[in-house]
CSV table of C-alpha atoms in Angstrom, one decimal:
chain,number,residue,atom,x,y,z
O,225,MET,CA,-20.5,-9.7,30.7
O,226,THR,CA,-18.5,-6.7,29.5
O,227,ARG,CA,-19.1,-4.8,26.1
O,228,PHE,CA,-15.9,-4.7,24.3
O,229,VAL,CA,-15.4,-2.4,21.4
O,230,LEU,CA,-12.7,-3.4,18.8
O,231,LYS,CA,-11.2,-1.5,16.1
O,232,LEU,CA,-10.2,-3.8,13.1
O,233,GLU,CA,-7.7,-3.7,10.1
O,234,TYR,CA,-8.1,-6.3,7.5
O,235,ASP,CA,-7.3,-7.0,4.0
O,236,GLY,CA,-10.6,-7.8,2.3
O,237,ARG,CA,-9.1,-10.3,-0.3
O,238,GLY,CA,-9.8,-13.9,0.7
O,239,PHE,CA,-13.1,-13.0,2.6
O,240,VAL,CA,-16.6,-13.0,1.4
O,241,GLY,CA,-17.0,-9.8,3.3
O,242,TRP,CA,-17.6,-8.8,6.9
O,243,GLN,CA,-20.7,-10.8,7.4
O,244,ARG,CA,-21.0,-14.6,8.0
O,245,GLN,CA,-22.2,-16.4,4.9
O,246,SER,CA,-22.5,-20.1,4.1
O,247,ASN,CA,-20.3,-19.8,0.8
O,248,GLY,CA,-17.0,-18.7,2.3
O,249,LEU,CA,-14.8,-17.2,5.1
O,250,SER,CA,-16.0,-14.0,6.5
O,251,VAL,CA,-14.2,-11.5,8.6
O,252,GLN,CA,-16.9,-12.0,11.2
O,253,GLN,CA,-16.6,-15.8,11.4
O,254,VAL,CA,-12.8,-15.4,11.8
O,255,LEU,CA,-13.1,-12.8,14.5
O,256,GLU,CA,-15.7,-14.6,16.5
O,257,GLN,CA,-13.8,-17.9,16.2
O,258,ALA,CA,-10.7,-16.2,17.7
O,259,ALA,CA,-13.1,-14.7,20.5
O,260,ALA,CA,-14.5,-18.2,21.3
O,261,HIS,CA,-10.9,-19.1,22.8
O,262,LEU,CA,-11.8,-16.4,25.4
O,263,CYS,CA,-15.4,-18.0,25.9
O,264,ARG,CA,-14.6,-21.6,26.6
O,265,GLY,CA,-15.2,-22.4,23.0
O,266,VAL,CA,-18.7,-20.8,22.8
O,267,VAL,CA,-18.8,-18.5,19.7
O,268,PRO,CA,-19.8,-15.0,20.9
O,269,PRO,CA,-21.8,-13.0,18.4
O,270,SER,CA,-20.4,-9.7,17.1
O,271,VAL,CA,-21.8,-6.5,15.4
O,272,ALA,CA,-19.9,-4.3,13.0
O,273,ALA,CA,-20.3,-0.6,12.1
O,274,GLY,CA,-19.9,-1.5,8.3
O,275,ARG,CA,-20.9,-4.5,6.7
O,276,THR,CA,-18.1,-4.4,4.2
O,277,ASP,CA,-18.5,-6.5,1.0
O,278,SER,CA,-16.0,-9.2,-0.3
O,279,GLY,CA,-12.7,-7.7,-1.3
O,280,VAL,CA,-13.4,-4.4,0.7
O,281,HIS,CA,-10.7,-3.5,3.2
O,282,ALA,CA,-10.8,-1.8,6.5
O,283,ALA,CA,-8.4,0.3,8.3
O,284,GLY,CA,-10.8,1.4,11.2
O,285,GLN,CA,-13.8,-0.9,11.1
O,286,VAL,CA,-15.4,-0.9,14.7
O,287,VAL,CA,-17.1,-4.0,16.2
O,288,HIS,CA,-18.7,-4.8,19.6
O,289,ILE,CA,-18.8,-8.1,21.3
O,290,ASP,CA,-19.6,-9.2,24.7
O,291,LEU,CA,-17.0,-11.2,26.7
O,292,ARG,CA,-16.8,-12.3,30.4
O,293,ASP,CA,-16.0,-9.6,33.1
O,294,GLY,CA,-12.3,-9.0,34.2
O,295,LEU,CA,-10.5,-9.0,31.0
O,296,THR,CA,-8.4,-6.0,30.3
O,297,THR,CA,-8.5,-4.2,26.9
O,298,ARG,CA,-4.9,-5.2,26.5
O,299,ALA,CA,-5.5,-8.9,27.1
O,300,VAL,CA,-8.4,-8.9,24.8
O,301,ARG,CA,-6.3,-7.2,22.2
O,302,ASP,CA,-3.4,-9.5,22.6
O,303,ALA,CA,-5.4,-12.7,22.7
O,304,LEU,CA,-7.6,-12.0,19.7
O,305,ASN,CA,-4.5,-11.0,17.7
O,306,TYR,CA,-2.7,-14.2,18.8
O,307,TYR,CA,-5.8,-16.3,17.5
O,308,LEU,CA,-6.3,-14.2,14.3
O,309,GLN,CA,-2.8,-14.9,13.3
O,310,PRO,CA,-3.2,-17.0,10.2
O,311,HIS,CA,-5.6,-14.3,8.8
O,312,SER,CA,-5.0,-10.8,7.4
O,313,VAL,CA,-7.1,-9.4,10.2
O,314,VAL,CA,-5.9,-7.6,13.3
O,315,VAL,CA,-7.5,-5.6,16.3
O,316,THR,CA,-5.6,-2.4,16.4
O,317,ALA,CA,-7.4,-1.0,19.6
O,318,VAL,CA,-9.9,-2.2,22.2
O,319,GLY,CA,-12.2,-0.2,24.5
O,320,ILE,CA,-14.9,-1.0,27.0
O,321,VAL,CA,-18.5,0.6,27.0
O,322,ASP,CA,-20.6,0.7,30.1
O,323,ASP,CA,-23.9,1.2,28.3
O,324,PRO,CA,-25.3,-2.3,27.5
O,325,GLY,CA,-27.2,-0.7,24.7
O,326,TRP,CA,-24.1,0.7,23.0
O,327,SER,CA,-24.0,-0.5,19.3
O,328,ALA,CA,-21.0,-0.4,17.0
O,329,ARG,CA,-23.6,-0.2,14.3
O,330,PHE,CA,-26.4,1.9,15.7
O,331,SER,CA,-24.4,4.1,17.8
O,332,ALA,CA,-22.3,5.4,15.1
O,333,ILE,CA,-22.6,8.9,14.0
O,334,GLY,CA,-20.2,9.0,11.2
O,335,ARG,CA,-18.4,6.6,8.6
O,336,GLU,CA,-15.6,7.6,6.3
O,337,TYR,CA,-14.7,5.5,3.2
O,338,ARG,CA,-11.7,6.0,0.9
O,339,TYR,CA,-11.7,4.8,-2.7
O,340,GLU,CA,-8.6,4.7,-4.7
O,341,ILE,CA,-8.1,4.6,-8.4
O,342,LEU,CA,-4.8,4.0,-10.2
O,343,ASN,CA,-5.1,6.1,-13.3
O,344,ARG,CA,-2.5,5.1,-15.8
O,345,SER,CA,-2.1,2.8,-18.9
O,346,VAL,CA,-0.3,0.0,-17.1
O,347,ARG,CA,-1.8,-2.5,-14.6
O,348,PRO,CA,-0.6,-2.2,-11.0
O,349,ALA,CA,2.1,-4.4,-9.6
O,350,LEU,CA,2.6,-2.9,-6.2
O,351,ALA,CA,-1.0,-1.9,-5.3
O,352,ALA,CA,-2.8,-4.7,-7.0
O,353,GLY,CA,-6.0,-5.7,-5.0
O,354,PHE,CA,-6.1,-2.1,-3.4
O,355,VAL,CA,-6.9,0.1,-6.4
O,356,TRP,CA,-9.4,0.2,-9.4
O,357,HIS,CA,-7.2,0.5,-12.4
O,358,VAL,CA,-8.6,2.9,-14.9
O,359,LYS,CA,-6.6,3.5,-18.1
O,360,GLU,CA,-8.4,6.4,-19.6
O,361,PRO,CA,-7.1,9.7,-18.2
O,362,LEU,CA,-9.4,11.1,-15.4
O,363,ASP,CA,-10.1,14.7,-14.7
O,364,ALA,CA,-10.2,14.8,-11.1
O,365,ALA,CA,-11.2,18.5,-10.7
O,366,THR,CA,-14.3,17.8,-12.8
O,367,MET,CA,-15.1,14.8,-10.8
O,368,GLN,CA,-14.8,16.9,-7.6
O,369,ARG,CA,-17.1,19.5,-9.0
O,370,ALA,CA,-19.6,16.9,-10.1
O,371,SER,CA,-19.6,15.2,-6.7
O,372,MET,CA,-20.7,18.2,-4.9
O,373,ALA,CA,-24.4,17.5,-6.2
O,374,LEU,CA,-24.3,14.6,-3.8
O,375,VAL,CA,-23.5,16.3,-0.6
O,376,GLY,CA,-26.4,16.8,1.9
O,377,ARG,CA,-29.6,14.9,2.4
O,378,HIS,CA,-30.9,13.0,-0.7
O,379,ASP,CA,-32.8,10.0,-1.9
O,380,PHE,CA,-30.0,7.9,-3.1
O,381,THR,CA,-32.0,5.2,-4.9
O,382,SER,CA,-30.0,5.7,-8.0
O,383,PHE,CA,-26.8,4.8,-6.1
O,384,ARG,CA,-28.2,1.9,-3.9
O,385,ALA,CA,-27.8,-1.7,-4.9
O,386,VAL,CA,-31.0,-3.2,-6.1
O,387,ALA,CA,-30.7,-5.9,-3.2
O,388,CYS,CA,-30.1,-3.2,-0.4
O,389,GLN,CA,-32.5,-4.0,2.5
O,390,ALA,CA,-32.3,-0.6,4.2
O,391,PRO,CA,-36.0,0.7,4.8
O,392,SER,CA,-35.2,4.2,3.5
O,393,PRO,CA,-33.0,5.3,0.5
O,394,VAL,CA,-32.5,8.8,2.1
O,395,ARG,CA,-29.0,9.3,3.4
O,396,THR,CA,-26.9,12.4,4.2
O,397,ILE,CA,-23.5,12.8,2.8
O,398,ASP,CA,-21.4,15.2,4.9
O,399,ARG,CA,-18.4,15.4,2.7
O,400,ILE,CA,-17.0,14.1,-0.6
O,401,SER,CA,-13.5,14.9,-1.9
O,402,VAL,CA,-11.7,13.9,-5.1
O,403,ASN,CA,-7.9,14.5,-5.2
O,404,ARG,CA,-5.2,13.5,-7.6
O,405,SER,CA,-1.8,12.6,-6.3
O,406,GLY,CA,0.4,11.6,-9.2
O,407,GLU,CA,-1.1,8.4,-10.8
O,408,ARG,CA,-3.6,8.1,-7.8
O,409,ILE,CA,-7.1,9.5,-7.6
O,410,VAL,CA,-8.5,9.3,-4.0
O,411,ILE,CA,-12.0,9.7,-3.3
O,412,GLU,CA,-13.2,10.1,0.3
O,413,VAL,CA,-16.8,10.0,1.4
O,414,SER,CA,-18.2,10.8,4.9
O,415,ALA,CA,-21.8,10.2,6.0
O,416,ARG,CA,-23.7,9.0,9.1
O,417,SER,CA,-24.5,5.7,7.3
O,418,PHE,CA,-24.5,4.4,3.7
O,419,LEU,CA,-26.7,2.3,1.6
O,420,HIS,CA,-25.4,-1.0,0.1
O,421,HIS,CA,-22.8,-0.3,-2.6
O,422,GLN,CA,-23.6,3.4,-2.3
O,423,VAL,CA,-19.9,4.6,-2.5
O,424,ARG,CA,-18.9,2.1,-5.2
O,425,ASN,CA,-22.0,3.3,-7.2
O,426,ILE,CA,-20.9,6.9,-6.8
O,427,VAL,CA,-17.3,6.1,-7.9
O,428,GLY,CA,-18.6,4.3,-10.9
O,429,SER,CA,-20.7,7.2,-11.9
O,430,LEU,CA,-17.9,9.8,-11.2
O,431,LYS,CA,-15.6,7.8,-13.2
O,432,LEU,CA,-17.9,8.3,-16.3
O,433,VAL,CA,-17.7,12.1,-15.6
O,434,GLY,CA,-13.9,11.8,-15.2
O,435,VAL,CA,-13.3,10.3,-18.6
O,436,GLY,CA,-15.6,12.8,-20.3
O,437,TYR,CA,-18.2,10.3,-21.1
O,438,TRP,CA,-20.7,12.1,-19.0
O,439,PRO,CA,-21.0,15.9,-18.5
O,440,GLU,CA,-20.5,16.9,-14.9
O,441,THR,CA,-24.0,18.0,-14.5
O,442,ARG,CA,-25.2,14.4,-15.3
O,443,ILE,CA,-24.5,13.3,-11.5
O,444,ALA,CA,-27.3,15.7,-10.3
O,445,GLU,CA,-29.6,14.2,-13.0
O,446,VAL,CA,-28.8,10.7,-12.0
O,447,LEU,CA,-29.6,11.5,-8.3
O,448,ALA,CA,-32.8,13.0,-9.3
O,449,ALA,CA,-33.8,10.1,-11.4
O,450,ARG,CA,-34.1,7.7,-8.3
O,451,ASP,CA,-33.5,4.9,-10.5
O,452,ARG,CA,-30.5,2.6,-10.2
O,453,SER,CA,-30.3,2.1,-14.0
O,454,ALA,CA,-29.5,5.7,-14.4
O,455,ALA,CA,-26.3,5.6,-12.5
O,456,GLY,CA,-23.0,4.0,-13.8
O,457,PRO,CA,-21.7,0.6,-13.0
O,458,THR,CA,-20.5,-0.4,-9.4
O,459,ALA,CA,-16.8,0.2,-9.1
O,460,PRO,CA,-14.7,-2.7,-8.1
O,461,ALA,CA,-14.5,-3.7,-4.4
O,462,GLY,CA,-10.7,-3.7,-4.1
O,463,GLY,CA,-10.4,0.1,-4.3
O,464,LEU,CA,-12.6,0.6,-1.2
O,465,THR,CA,-11.4,0.9,2.4
O,466,LEU,CA,-13.6,1.7,5.5
O,467,ILE,CA,-11.3,4.3,7.2
O,468,GLU,CA,-13.1,5.5,10.2
O,469,VAL,CA,-16.2,5.2,12.3
O,470,ARG,CA,-17.1,7.9,14.7
O,471,TYR,CA,-19.3,8.0,17.8
O,472,PRO,CA,-20.4,10.6,20.2
O,473,GLN,CA,-17.6,9.6,22.6
O,474,ASP,CA,-14.5,7.9,21.4
O,475,PRO,CA,-14.7,4.3,22.7
O,476,PHE,CA,-11.1,3.9,22.5
O,477,ALA,CA,-10.1,7.1,24.2
O,478,GLY,CA,-7.4,6.6,26.7
O,479,GLN,CA,-7.1,2.9,26.3
O,480,ASN,CA,-4.2,0.7,24.8
D,24,MET,CA,19.6,-3.4,-32.6
D,25,THR,CA,18.0,-0.5,-30.5
D,26,ARG,CA,18.8,0.0,-26.8
D,27,PHE,CA,15.5,0.2,-24.9
D,28,VAL,CA,15.3,1.7,-21.5
D,29,LEU,CA,12.5,0.3,-19.3
D,30,LYS,CA,11.1,1.5,-16.0
D,31,LEU,CA,9.8,-1.3,-14.0
D,32,GLU,CA,7.6,-1.6,-11.0
D,33,TYR,CA,7.5,-4.8,-9.0
D,34,ASP,CA,6.4,-6.5,-5.9
D,35,GLY,CA,9.5,-8.2,-4.6
D,36,ARG,CA,7.7,-11.0,-2.7
D,37,GLY,CA,8.0,-14.4,-4.5
D,38,PHE,CA,11.2,-13.3,-6.3
D,39,VAL,CA,14.9,-14.1,-5.3
D,40,GLY,CA,15.7,-10.5,-6.1
D,41,TRP,CA,16.5,-8.8,-9.5
D,42,GLN,CA,19.4,-10.8,-10.4
D,43,ARG,CA,19.2,-14.3,-12.1
D,44,GLN,CA,19.9,-17.1,-9.5
D,45,SER,CA,19.8,-20.9,-9.7
D,46,ASN,CA,17.7,-21.1,-6.6
D,47,GLY,CA,14.6,-19.4,-7.7
D,48,LEU,CA,12.7,-16.9,-9.8
D,49,SER,CA,14.3,-13.6,-10.4
D,50,VAL,CA,12.7,-10.4,-11.8
D,51,GLN,CA,15.4,-10.4,-14.5
D,52,GLN,CA,14.5,-13.9,-15.6
D,53,VAL,CA,10.8,-13.1,-15.8
D,54,LEU,CA,11.6,-9.8,-17.7
D,55,GLU,CA,14.1,-11.3,-20.2
D,56,GLN,CA,11.6,-14.3,-20.9
D,57,ALA,CA,8.9,-11.8,-21.7
D,58,ALA,CA,11.4,-10.1,-23.9
D,59,ALA,CA,12.3,-13.2,-25.6
D,60,HIS,CA,8.9,-13.2,-27.3
D,61,LEU,CA,10.1,-10.1,-29.1
D,62,CYS,CA,13.5,-11.9,-30.2
D,63,ARG,CA,12.2,-15.1,-31.8
D,64,GLY,CA,12.7,-17.0,-28.7
D,65,VAL,CA,16.3,-16.0,-28.0
D,66,VAL,CA,16.6,-14.5,-24.3
D,67,PRO,CA,18.3,-11.1,-24.6
D,68,PRO,CA,20.4,-9.9,-21.6
D,69,SER,CA,19.4,-7.1,-19.5
D,70,VAL,CA,21.0,-4.7,-17.0
D,71,ALA,CA,19.3,-3.0,-14.1
D,72,ALA,CA,20.3,0.2,-12.2
D,73,GLY,CA,19.8,-1.4,-8.7
D,74,ARG,CA,20.3,-5.2,-8.1
D,75,THR,CA,17.3,-5.2,-5.5
D,76,ASP,CA,17.5,-8.3,-2.9
D,77,SER,CA,14.8,-10.9,-2.5
D,78,GLY,CA,11.7,-9.3,-1.0
D,79,VAL,CA,12.8,-5.7,-2.1
D,80,HIS,CA,10.2,-3.8,-4.1
D,81,ALA,CA,10.6,-1.3,-7.0
D,82,ALA,CA,8.4,1.6,-8.2
D,83,GLY,CA,11.2,3.0,-10.4
D,84,GLN,CA,13.8,0.5,-11.2
D,85,VAL,CA,15.5,1.2,-14.6
D,86,VAL,CA,16.7,-1.4,-17.0
D,87,HIS,CA,18.3,-1.5,-20.4
D,88,ILE,CA,17.8,-4.1,-23.1
D,89,ASP,CA,18.6,-4.5,-26.7
D,90,LEU,CA,16.0,-5.4,-29.0
D,91,ARG,CA,15.6,-5.5,-32.9
D,92,ASP,CA,15.2,-2.2,-34.7
D,93,GLY,CA,11.7,-0.8,-35.7
D,94,LEU,CA,9.8,-1.5,-32.5
D,95,THR,CA,8.1,1.5,-31.0
D,96,THR,CA,8.3,2.3,-27.3
D,97,ARG,CA,4.6,1.8,-27.1
D,98,ALA,CA,4.7,-1.7,-28.7
D,99,VAL,CA,7.6,-2.8,-26.4
D,100,ARG,CA,5.8,-1.6,-23.3
D,101,ASP,CA,2.4,-3.4,-24.3
D,102,ALA,CA,4.1,-6.6,-25.5
D,103,LEU,CA,6.4,-6.9,-22.3
D,104,ASN,CA,3.4,-6.3,-20.1
D,105,TYR,CA,1.4,-8.8,-22.0
D,106,TYR,CA,3.9,-11.6,-21.5
D,107,LEU,CA,4.8,-10.4,-17.9
D,108,GLN,CA,1.0,-11.0,-17.0
D,109,PRO,CA,1.3,-13.8,-14.6
D,110,HIS,CA,3.8,-12.0,-12.5
D,111,SER,CA,3.7,-9.0,-10.2
D,112,VAL,CA,6.1,-7.1,-12.5
D,113,VAL,CA,5.0,-4.3,-15.0
D,114,VAL,CA,6.9,-2.1,-17.4
D,115,THR,CA,5.4,1.6,-16.6
D,116,ALA,CA,7.6,3.4,-19.3
D,117,VAL,CA,9.9,2.8,-22.1
D,118,GLY,CA,12.6,5.0,-23.7
D,119,ILE,CA,15.2,4.6,-26.6
D,120,VAL,CA,18.7,5.7,-26.1
D,121,ASP,CA,21.1,6.4,-29.1
D,122,ASP,CA,24.5,5.9,-27.3
D,123,PRO,CA,25.1,2.1,-27.4
D,124,GLY,CA,27.4,2.6,-24.4
D,125,TRP,CA,24.5,3.9,-22.3
D,126,SER,CA,23.9,1.7,-19.3
D,127,ALA,CA,21.0,1.6,-16.8
D,128,ARG,CA,23.6,0.8,-14.1
D,129,PHE,CA,26.8,2.8,-15.0
D,130,SER,CA,25.1,5.9,-16.5
D,131,ALA,CA,23.0,6.5,-13.5
D,132,ILE,CA,23.7,9.4,-11.3
D,133,GLY,CA,21.3,9.1,-8.6
D,134,ARG,CA,19.3,6.3,-6.8
D,135,GLU,CA,16.6,6.8,-4.3
D,136,TYR,CA,15.3,4.3,-1.9
D,137,ARG,CA,12.5,4.5,0.6
D,138,TYR,CA,12.3,2.3,3.7
D,139,GLU,CA,8.8,2.1,5.6
D,140,ILE,CA,8.5,1.2,9.2
D,141,LEU,CA,5.2,0.3,10.7
D,142,ASN,CA,5.5,1.6,14.4
D,143,ARG,CA,2.8,0.2,16.6
D,144,SER,CA,2.0,-2.7,18.9
D,145,VAL,CA,0.0,-4.7,16.5
D,146,ARG,CA,1.3,-6.4,13.3
D,147,PRO,CA,0.1,-5.1,9.9
D,148,ALA,CA,-2.9,-6.6,8.1
D,149,LEU,CA,-3.1,-4.1,5.1
D,150,ALA,CA,0.6,-3.5,4.7
D,151,ALA,CA,2.1,-6.8,5.4
D,152,GLY,CA,5.3,-7.4,3.2
D,153,PHE,CA,5.8,-3.7,2.6
D,154,VAL,CA,6.8,-2.5,6.0
D,155,TRP,CA,9.1,-3.3,8.8
D,156,HIS,CA,6.9,-3.9,12.0
D,157,VAL,CA,8.7,-2.4,14.9
D,158,LYS,CA,6.6,-2.6,18.1
D,159,GLU,CA,8.8,-0.3,20.4
D,160,PRO,CA,8.0,3.4,20.1
D,161,LEU,CA,10.4,5.1,17.8
D,162,ASP,CA,11.6,8.7,18.0
D,163,ALA,CA,11.8,9.7,14.4
D,164,ALA,CA,13.2,13.2,15.3
D,165,THR,CA,16.3,11.5,16.9
D,166,MET,CA,16.7,9.1,14.1
D,167,GLN,CA,16.7,12.1,11.6
D,168,ARG,CA,19.3,14.0,13.6
D,169,ALA,CA,21.5,10.8,14.0
D,170,SER,CA,21.2,10.2,10.2
D,171,MET,CA,22.8,13.5,9.4
D,172,ALA,CA,26.2,12.0,10.2
D,173,LEU,CA,25.9,9.7,7.2
D,174,VAL,CA,25.4,12.4,4.7
D,175,GLY,CA,28.3,13.2,2.5
D,176,ARG,CA,31.4,11.2,1.3
D,177,HIS,CA,32.3,8.4,3.7
D,178,ASP,CA,33.8,5.0,3.9
D,179,PHE,CA,30.7,2.9,4.6
D,180,THR,CA,32.4,-0.3,5.6
D,181,SER,CA,30.3,-0.5,8.8
D,182,PHE,CA,27.1,-0.5,6.7
D,183,ARG,CA,28.1,-2.8,4.0
D,184,ALA,CA,27.3,-6.5,3.7
D,185,VAL,CA,30.2,-8.7,4.3
D,186,ALA,CA,29.7,-10.3,1.0
D,187,CYS,CA,29.5,-7.0,-0.9
D,188,GLN,CA,31.7,-7.0,-3.9
D,189,ALA,CA,32.2,-3.5,-4.7
D,190,PRO,CA,35.9,-2.6,-5.1
D,191,SER,CA,35.6,0.5,-2.9
D,192,PRO,CA,33.5,1.1,0.4
D,193,VAL,CA,33.3,4.9,-0.2
D,194,ARG,CA,30.1,6.2,-1.1
D,195,THR,CA,28.5,9.6,-1.1
D,196,ILE,CA,25.0,10.0,0.5
D,197,ASP,CA,23.2,13.1,-0.9
D,198,ARG,CA,20.2,13.1,1.4
D,199,ILE,CA,18.6,11.2,4.1
D,200,SER,CA,15.2,12.0,5.7
D,201,VAL,CA,13.4,10.3,8.4
D,202,ASN,CA,9.7,11.4,8.8
D,203,ARG,CA,6.7,10.1,10.9
D,204,SER,CA,3.3,10.1,9.5
D,205,GLY,CA,1.0,8.6,12.1
D,206,GLU,CA,2.0,5.0,12.6
D,207,ARG,CA,4.6,5.2,9.6
D,208,ILE,CA,8.0,6.1,9.7
D,209,VAL,CA,9.5,6.7,6.2
D,210,ILE,CA,13.2,6.9,5.6
D,211,GLU,CA,14.3,8.1,2.2
D,212,VAL,CA,18.0,7.8,1.2
D,213,SER,CA,19.5,9.2,-2.0
D,214,ALA,CA,23.0,8.6,-3.4
D,215,ARG,CA,24.8,8.0,-6.7
D,216,SER,CA,25.2,4.5,-5.8
D,217,PHE,CA,24.8,2.1,-2.9
D,218,LEU,CA,26.9,-0.7,-1.3
D,219,HIS,CA,25.1,-4.2,-0.9
D,220,HIS,CA,22.6,-3.8,2.2
D,221,GLN,CA,23.7,-0.2,2.8
D,222,VAL,CA,20.2,1.2,3.3
D,223,ARG,CA,18.8,-1.8,5.2
D,224,ASN,CA,22.0,-1.6,7.5
D,225,ILE,CA,21.5,2.0,8.1
D,226,VAL,CA,17.9,1.6,8.9
D,227,GLY,CA,18.7,-1.3,11.3
D,228,SER,CA,21.2,1.1,13.0
D,229,LEU,CA,18.8,4.0,13.1
D,230,LYS,CA,16.2,1.7,14.7
D,231,LEU,CA,18.5,1.2,17.6
D,232,VAL,CA,18.6,5.0,18.0
D,233,GLY,CA,14.9,5.3,17.7
D,234,VAL,CA,14.2,3.1,20.4
D,235,GLY,CA,16.7,4.7,22.7
D,236,TYR,CA,19.0,1.7,22.9
D,237,TRP,CA,21.8,3.7,21.3
D,238,PRO,CA,22.5,7.6,21.8
D,239,GLU,CA,22.2,9.5,18.5
D,240,THR,CA,26.0,10.1,18.6
D,241,ARG,CA,26.6,6.4,18.1
D,242,ILE,CA,25.8,6.4,14.3
D,243,ALA,CA,28.8,8.8,13.9
D,244,GLU,CA,30.9,6.3,16.0
D,245,VAL,CA,29.7,3.3,14.0
D,246,LEU,CA,30.6,5.0,10.7
D,247,ALA,CA,34.1,5.8,11.9
D,248,ALA,CA,34.7,2.3,13.1
D,249,ARG,CA,34.7,1.0,9.6
D,250,ASP,CA,33.5,-2.4,11.0
D,251,ARG,CA,30.3,-4.0,9.9
D,252,SER,CA,29.9,-5.7,13.5
D,253,ALA,CA,29.7,-2.2,14.9
D,254,ALA,CA,26.5,-1.5,13.1
D,255,GLY,CA,23.0,-2.7,13.9
D,256,PRO,CA,21.5,-5.7,12.3
D,257,THR,CA,20.1,-5.6,8.7
D,258,ALA,CA,16.6,-4.3,8.4
D,259,PRO,CA,14.1,-6.7,6.7
D,260,ALA,CA,13.8,-6.6,3.0
D,261,GLY,CA,10.1,-6.0,2.7
D,262,GLY,CA,10.2,-2.4,3.9
D,263,LEU,CA,12.5,-1.4,1.1
D,264,THR,CA,11.5,0.0,-2.4
D,265,LEU,CA,13.6,1.4,-5.1
D,266,ILE,CA,11.8,4.7,-5.9
D,267,GLU,CA,13.8,6.3,-8.6
D,268,VAL,CA,17.0,6.3,-10.7
D,269,ARG,CA,18.3,9.4,-12.2
D,270,TYR,CA,20.4,10.0,-15.3
D,271,PRO,CA,22.1,13.2,-17.0
D,272,GLN,CA,19.3,13.2,-19.4
D,273,ASP,CA,15.9,11.5,-18.5
D,274,PRO,CA,15.5,8.5,-20.9
D,275,PHE,CA,11.8,8.6,-20.7
D,276,ALA,CA,11.3,12.2,-21.5
D,277,GLY,CA,8.5,12.6,-24.2
D,278,GLN,CA,8.0,8.9,-24.6
D,279,ASN,CA,4.8,7.0,-23.8
């Protein structure tokens, strides 16, 4: 077998999320069913770098999957995209890794998420499903300053879903930026890995700072509290996109 | 009666275009039916700056409509958005003009359209319906140089729909830009007014230059031919968005 690495783009609407679930269609199921056409109908298992939730989008999700030897990266890309066709999921790049222990999930050294807010009175018509619509004016500069308290290695219990199954609540945020571009506020967060709902819970809290409901110093207090109930509500899924996953060596370099 | 000026944002999918037609739902019909709630059920007529085609989007369409006196711009915006709710159409700004001869269409002195191409092998999953997917690599710099032949006052017969009803084929293009941003190529075109399909026919021809099928000098020849059959095919509607309409005085200044 050959370990193929896939880069995926998908519209998270209409999916229960990345992971297979009994209550609806997942991106994983759709991808594995497409891959089964390359495996004589046997559904091959796949592992993703980010287990995106229902409604969360991806521009650069990375997945590994083992397929029979002899397939080219181009053939895998085109065949998967052919069978994925009814769905809003595409494979944008394919690579091959030699190491049988290489994992899209465990070998990743960086993940970047982008969260978009549409900050105006009127609901979105063009970006519906891809932004969080916040009516109250947000002060992006204050949000940016407040977010600095989260950069570095911290116990993120306050920003983790109660259902999060990670053994440790400690994570290291390498970078956060909050930038306004007209009516849009774009929040980018990079870390080696994230806790469940971590980005959405951070955004939900920064929004409370942005509207002036919380002082900017409150984010550091929330972090120190190590208590989920100290943070703001979880921001809606639709504003979130998994942008990029990084590895020690780019598994797509020189391919496609 | 008071002449209200509305700025509209809409997703062109699911509409037959701006203009009322017997064969399907138009943006005009949806807007006027919403406005009828402010007019005791009588449907008021509206006039738009750009009669966008089916599938063409708007971020800054401008429309005028006469409603009874005494309504505030804020009340008109909120009421229309309330009644527009099932549809992907919103009013983002409202103004009032004193001149009863003011027209969203005839008073406009500038219109700006943006056309987006997704230039990669794989179909779009995230931007489906908002880009033209062109698989062959495009040379944006050559497209930009070729487009310069179209700037200025010219007879645009070659780039006008055969069904175009404008009395004259002469138009003045103030600005064209072609820029690549990663996998996206963004083409922006500004003019006082446009012929039917003019932007999409220009883009369809620039694409032939971009893939190298035509030399860059061909655009000037096509223009000089004054023959629709000399130009390239019409680019798909979904890539096109009406961005902005300009007037001697901004009708939205200081309102909302």
